[in-house]
Amino acid sequence: MSKSLGALWRDRFELDNPALENEAADPAVETLLAHRTQRLYTDEPVPAPVLDTLIAAALSAATKSDLQQVSFIRIRDRALRGRIGALLPGMPWIVQAPEFFVVCGDNRRIRRVCALRGLPYENDTMDAVLNAAIDAAIAMQQMVCAAEIMGLGCCHISHVRDHVETIAEMLEIPDHVFPISGLCVGYPAREGFVSVRLAPSATVHTDRYDDSRLADEIDGYDRRRDARYAIPAEKYKHTGRFGTPEFYGWSEDKARQMAVDDGSTMRAYLEKAGFALA
Amino acid sequence: MSKSLGALWRDRFELDNPALENEAADPAVETLLAHRTQRLYTDEPVPAPVLDTLIAAALSAATKSDLQQVSFIRIRDRALRGRIGALLPGMPWIVQAPEFFVVCGDNRRIRRVCALRGLPYENDTMDAVLNAAIDAAIAMQQMVCAAEIMGLGCCHISHVRDHVETIAEMLEIPDHVFPISGLCVGYPAREGFVSVRLAPSATVHTDRYDDSRLADEIDGYDRRRDARYAIPAEKYKHTGRFGTPEFYGWSEDKARQMAVDDGSTMRAYLEKAGFALA
């Protein structure tokens, strides 16, 4: 490590940022800017004090109105891990990772607190779901930041939401609690790679939302990204339905993914879990 | 700084963790474990390279299926900032902070990508909202982690969602984009304090969700927290309606908050913004 911030910016966006060229990065900040998703881990277990530190980091994150609406479910039982992994066979790292958490938005606890205090819960709104989801995501990400700074690698598994009913049943997740993501944690066995992202000029706005230049932004991003690593032809999605274009970039890949209904059942799950979503 | 992990655990939970007592913390990890919400800032501006670094950190965070569903709106215009601040007069730090962002879940960009590629968007589900909200929360939190490591302080403003229509109009936020939070950033003018959190035994489960001991957990937490800083009587909520109890702890405070409808309009906003929520 010890790249300049300019080099880190170039790695992330495939763009120059002259103002950062001679700026040194704090080592931990460098780790955050050089984030890599890690899907392959060594066999080294995560020591208990390290695990406690990750949990303390997660629970130290800000929480809306101090309502503390996150629950972590740590999956230690290997058979149970295998059953979750079997739902997502394309992701063997769920089973292989030394640690695996299912991270949940938890609106149940605060409802129980109301009941314990003899008061009604009067905010059964759509925002009850968003509050808990955002609280949980913030806690999860603070765990990831701490993990990466401590030399661990992580992989979020948002696809647990594709099997939300089954996983909720396996983990005895009660009403008003919903998984937002799985999280694999372990010591990385590979270096991994930095994923090139959309330019900040496409994602950071000033004073008003303005995406009037989006078509050009996407085109430039597709080309820059392709120059770094072209998507191999065997990974083109839905070629039977959408064909094989001459140029297949990020936008083509993501549009094809979004053009096919992934059959999400989150709405039905949330209603069954007792949310009014008002 | 340079506390043991055990001391940081005690600060956060008001509990001992003997296994961490003699463990040293990496300075950045210590910063994350010692997170403090900062609402008062010096006049020192955030230098442009630091701001770019925060943006690079945010955009470096993991993103579901590489869909990159976050938009940051940086509010530079002081008059505009004043108008947002006027909506939440109890939070003068919105106006005072050197930097203020409105962080948005952005499902519009990927829909436009579909249109640019001539493909339909076929995932207009509840999960479209959750995906964008969680993506945005993850990016925001990675920005906060980088900021705190760099000596800045932050304050999330989830209450922007209480005025979501007005703020969306002010910032010309289009359909399929929704604010999840504001974020104040600046150099802290006060030390701040570490907020005591629920014990990990209440929020971290193993293999199955189990809150059978919640009543005891809440009672213990109320007492530990009260010993650190008792809620002053002038801050008791809704005393006209719910009275003045002998002991007023976290659970009483939060139950009272949740017992009064805060009138969230997020559902109506999301529908008006074009989400099918299927």
CSV table of N, CA and C in Angstrom, one decimal, chain A residues 222-277:
chain,number,residue,atom,x,y,z
A,222,ASP,N,-18.7,3.0,-19.6
A,222,ASP,CA,-18.7,1.7,-20.3
A,222,ASP,C,-17.3,1.5,-21.0
A,223,ARG,N,-16.8,2.6,-21.7
A,223,ARG,CA,-15.5,2.5,-22.4
A,223,ARG,C,-14.3,2.4,-21.4
A,224,ARG,N,-14.3,3.2,-20.4
A,224,ARG,CA,-13.2,3.2,-19.4
A,224,ARG,C,-13.2,1.8,-18.7
A,225,ARG,N,-14.3,1.3,-18.4
A,225,ARG,CA,-14.4,0.1,-17.6
A,225,ARG,C,-14.0,-1.1,-18.5
A,226,ASP,N,-14.4,-1.0,-19.8
A,226,ASP,CA,-14.1,-2.1,-20.7
A,226,ASP,C,-12.6,-2.1,-21.0
A,227,ALA,N,-11.9,-0.9,-21.0
A,227,ALA,CA,-10.5,-0.9,-21.2
A,227,ALA,C,-9.8,-1.6,-20.0
A,228,ARG,N,-10.3,-1.4,-18.8
A,228,ARG,CA,-9.7,-2.1,-17.7
A,228,ARG,C,-9.9,-3.6,-17.7
A,229,TYR,N,-11.2,-4.0,-17.8
A,229,TYR,CA,-11.4,-5.4,-18.0
A,229,TYR,C,-12.7,-5.6,-18.8
A,230,ALA,N,-12.6,-6.1,-19.9
A,230,ALA,CA,-13.7,-6.3,-20.8
A,230,ALA,C,-14.5,-7.5,-20.3
A,231,ILE,N,-15.8,-7.5,-20.3
A,231,ILE,CA,-16.7,-8.6,-19.9
A,231,ILE,C,-16.5,-9.7,-20.9
A,232,PRO,N,-16.1,-10.9,-20.5
A,232,PRO,CA,-15.8,-12.0,-21.5
A,232,PRO,C,-17.2,-12.5,-22.1
A,233,ALA,N,-17.1,-12.9,-23.3
A,233,ALA,CA,-18.4,-13.2,-24.1
A,233,ALA,C,-19.2,-14.3,-23.3
A,234,GLU,N,-18.5,-15.2,-22.6
A,234,GLU,CA,-19.3,-16.3,-21.9
A,234,GLU,C,-20.1,-15.7,-20.7
A,235,LYS,N,-19.8,-14.5,-20.4
A,235,LYS,CA,-20.6,-13.9,-19.3
A,235,LYS,C,-21.7,-13.0,-19.8
A,236,TYR,N,-21.9,-12.8,-21.1
A,236,TYR,CA,-23.0,-12.0,-21.6
A,236,TYR,C,-24.3,-12.6,-21.1
A,237,LYS,N,-25.2,-11.8,-20.7
A,237,LYS,CA,-26.5,-12.3,-20.1
A,237,LYS,C,-27.5,-12.4,-21.2
A,238,HIS,N,-28.4,-13.4,-21.1
A,238,HIS,CA,-29.6,-13.6,-21.9
A,238,HIS,C,-29.3,-13.4,-23.4
A,239,THR,N,-28.3,-14.0,-23.9
A,239,THR,CA,-28.0,-13.8,-25.3
A,239,THR,C,-29.1,-14.4,-26.2
A,240,GLY,N,-29.7,-15.5,-25.7
A,240,GLY,CA,-30.8,-16.1,-26.5
A,240,GLY,C,-31.9,-15.1,-26.8
A,241,ARG,N,-32.2,-14.3,-25.8
A,241,ARG,CA,-33.3,-13.3,-25.9
A,241,ARG,C,-32.8,-12.0,-26.5
A,242,PHE,N,-31.7,-11.5,-26.1
A,242,PHE,CA,-31.3,-10.2,-26.5
A,242,PHE,C,-30.1,-10.1,-27.4
A,243,GLY,N,-29.6,-11.3,-27.8
A,243,GLY,CA,-28.5,-11.3,-28.9
A,243,GLY,C,-27.1,-11.0,-28.3
A,244,THR,N,-26.2,-10.9,-29.2
A,244,THR,CA,-24.8,-10.7,-28.9
A,244,THR,C,-24.3,-9.5,-29.6
A,245,PRO,N,-24.2,-8.4,-28.9
A,245,PRO,CA,-23.9,-7.1,-29.5
A,245,PRO,C,-22.4,-7.0,-29.8
A,246,GLU,N,-22.0,-6.1,-30.6
A,246,GLU,CA,-20.6,-5.9,-30.9
A,246,GLU,C,-19.8,-5.4,-29.7
A,247,PHE,N,-20.4,-4.4,-29.0
A,247,PHE,CA,-19.8,-3.9,-27.7
A,247,PHE,C,-20.8,-4.3,-26.5
A,248,TYR,N,-20.3,-4.9,-25.5
A,248,TYR,CA,-21.1,-5.3,-24.4
A,248,TYR,C,-20.4,-4.7,-23.1
A,249,GLY,N,-20.9,-3.6,-22.7
A,249,GLY,CA,-20.3,-3.0,-21.5
A,249,GLY,C,-21.2,-3.1,-20.3
A,250,TRP,N,-20.8,-2.3,-19.3
A,250,TRP,CA,-21.6,-2.3,-18.0
A,250,TRP,C,-23.0,-2.0,-18.2
A,251,SER,N,-23.3,-1.0,-19.0
A,251,SER,CA,-24.7,-0.6,-19.2
A,251,SER,C,-25.6,-1.7,-19.9
A,252,GLU,N,-25.0,-2.4,-20.8
A,252,GLU,CA,-25.7,-3.5,-21.5
A,252,GLU,C,-25.9,-4.6,-20.5
A,253,ASP,N,-24.9,-4.9,-19.7
A,253,ASP,CA,-25.0,-6.0,-18.8
A,253,ASP,C,-26.0,-5.7,-17.7
A,254,LYS,N,-26.1,-4.5,-17.2
A,254,LYS,CA,-27.0,-4.2,-16.1
A,254,LYS,C,-28.4,-4.0,-16.7
A,255,ALA,N,-28.5,-3.5,-17.9
A,255,ALA,CA,-29.9,-3.3,-18.5
A,255,ALA,C,-30.5,-4.7,-18.7
A,256,ARG,N,-29.6,-5.7,-19.2
A,256,ARG,CA,-30.2,-7.0,-19.4
A,256,ARG,C,-30.6,-7.7,-18.1
A,257,GLN,N,-29.8,-7.4,-17.0
A,257,GLN,CA,-30.2,-7.9,-15.7
A,257,GLN,C,-31.5,-7.4,-15.2
A,258,MET,N,-31.7,-6.1,-15.4
A,258,MET,CA,-32.9,-5.4,-15.0
A,258,MET,C,-34.1,-5.7,-15.9
A,259,ALA,N,-33.9,-6.2,-17.1
A,259,ALA,CA,-34.9,-6.4,-18.1
A,259,ALA,C,-35.7,-7.7,-17.8
A,260,VAL,N,-35.1,-8.5,-16.9
A,260,VAL,CA,-35.8,-9.8,-16.5
A,260,VAL,C,-36.2,-9.7,-15.1
A,261,ASP,N,-37.5,-10.0,-14.9
A,261,ASP,CA,-38.1,-10.0,-13.5
A,261,ASP,C,-37.4,-11.0,-12.6
A,262,ASP,N,-36.8,-10.5,-11.5
A,262,ASP,CA,-36.1,-11.5,-10.7
A,262,ASP,C,-37.0,-12.1,-9.6
A,263,GLY,N,-38.3,-11.7,-9.7
A,263,GLY,CA,-39.3,-12.4,-8.9
A,263,GLY,C,-39.2,-12.1,-7.4
A,264,SER,N,-38.8,-10.9,-7.0
A,264,SER,CA,-38.7,-10.5,-5.6
A,264,SER,C,-40.0,-10.7,-4.9
A,265,THR,N,-40.0,-11.3,-3.7
A,265,THR,CA,-41.2,-11.5,-2.9
A,265,THR,C,-41.1,-10.6,-1.6
A,266,MET,N,-40.2,-9.6,-1.6
A,266,MET,CA,-40.0,-8.8,-0.4
A,266,MET,C,-41.4,-8.2,0.1
A,267,ARG,N,-42.2,-7.7,-0.9
A,267,ARG,CA,-43.4,-7.0,-0.5
A,267,ARG,C,-44.3,-8.0,0.3
A,268,ALA,N,-44.5,-9.2,-0.3
A,268,ALA,CA,-45.3,-10.2,0.4
A,268,ALA,C,-44.7,-10.6,1.7
A,269,TYR,N,-43.4,-10.7,1.8
A,269,TYR,CA,-42.7,-11.1,3.0
A,269,TYR,C,-43.0,-10.1,4.1
A,270,LEU,N,-42.8,-8.8,3.7
A,270,LEU,CA,-42.9,-7.7,4.7
A,270,LEU,C,-44.4,-7.7,5.2
A,271,GLU,N,-45.3,-7.9,4.3
A,271,GLU,CA,-46.7,-7.9,4.8
A,271,GLU,C,-47.0,-9.1,5.7
A,272,LYS,N,-46.5,-10.2,5.3
A,272,LYS,CA,-46.7,-11.4,6.2
A,272,LYS,C,-46.0,-11.2,7.5
A,273,ALA,N,-44.9,-10.5,7.5
A,273,ALA,CA,-44.2,-10.2,8.8
A,273,ALA,C,-44.8,-9.1,9.6
A,274,GLY,N,-46.0,-8.7,9.2
A,274,GLY,CA,-46.8,-7.8,10.0
A,274,GLY,C,-46.6,-6.3,9.8
A,275,PHE,N,-45.9,-5.9,8.7
A,275,PHE,CA,-45.7,-4.5,8.5
A,275,PHE,C,-46.9,-4.0,7.7
A,276,ALA,N,-47.5,-2.8,8.2
A,276,ALA,CA,-48.6,-2.2,7.5
A,276,ALA,C,-48.2,-1.5,6.3
A,277,LEU,N,-46.9,-1.0,6.2
A,277,LEU,CA,-46.4,-0.3,5.1
A,277,LEU,C,-47.2,1.0,4.7
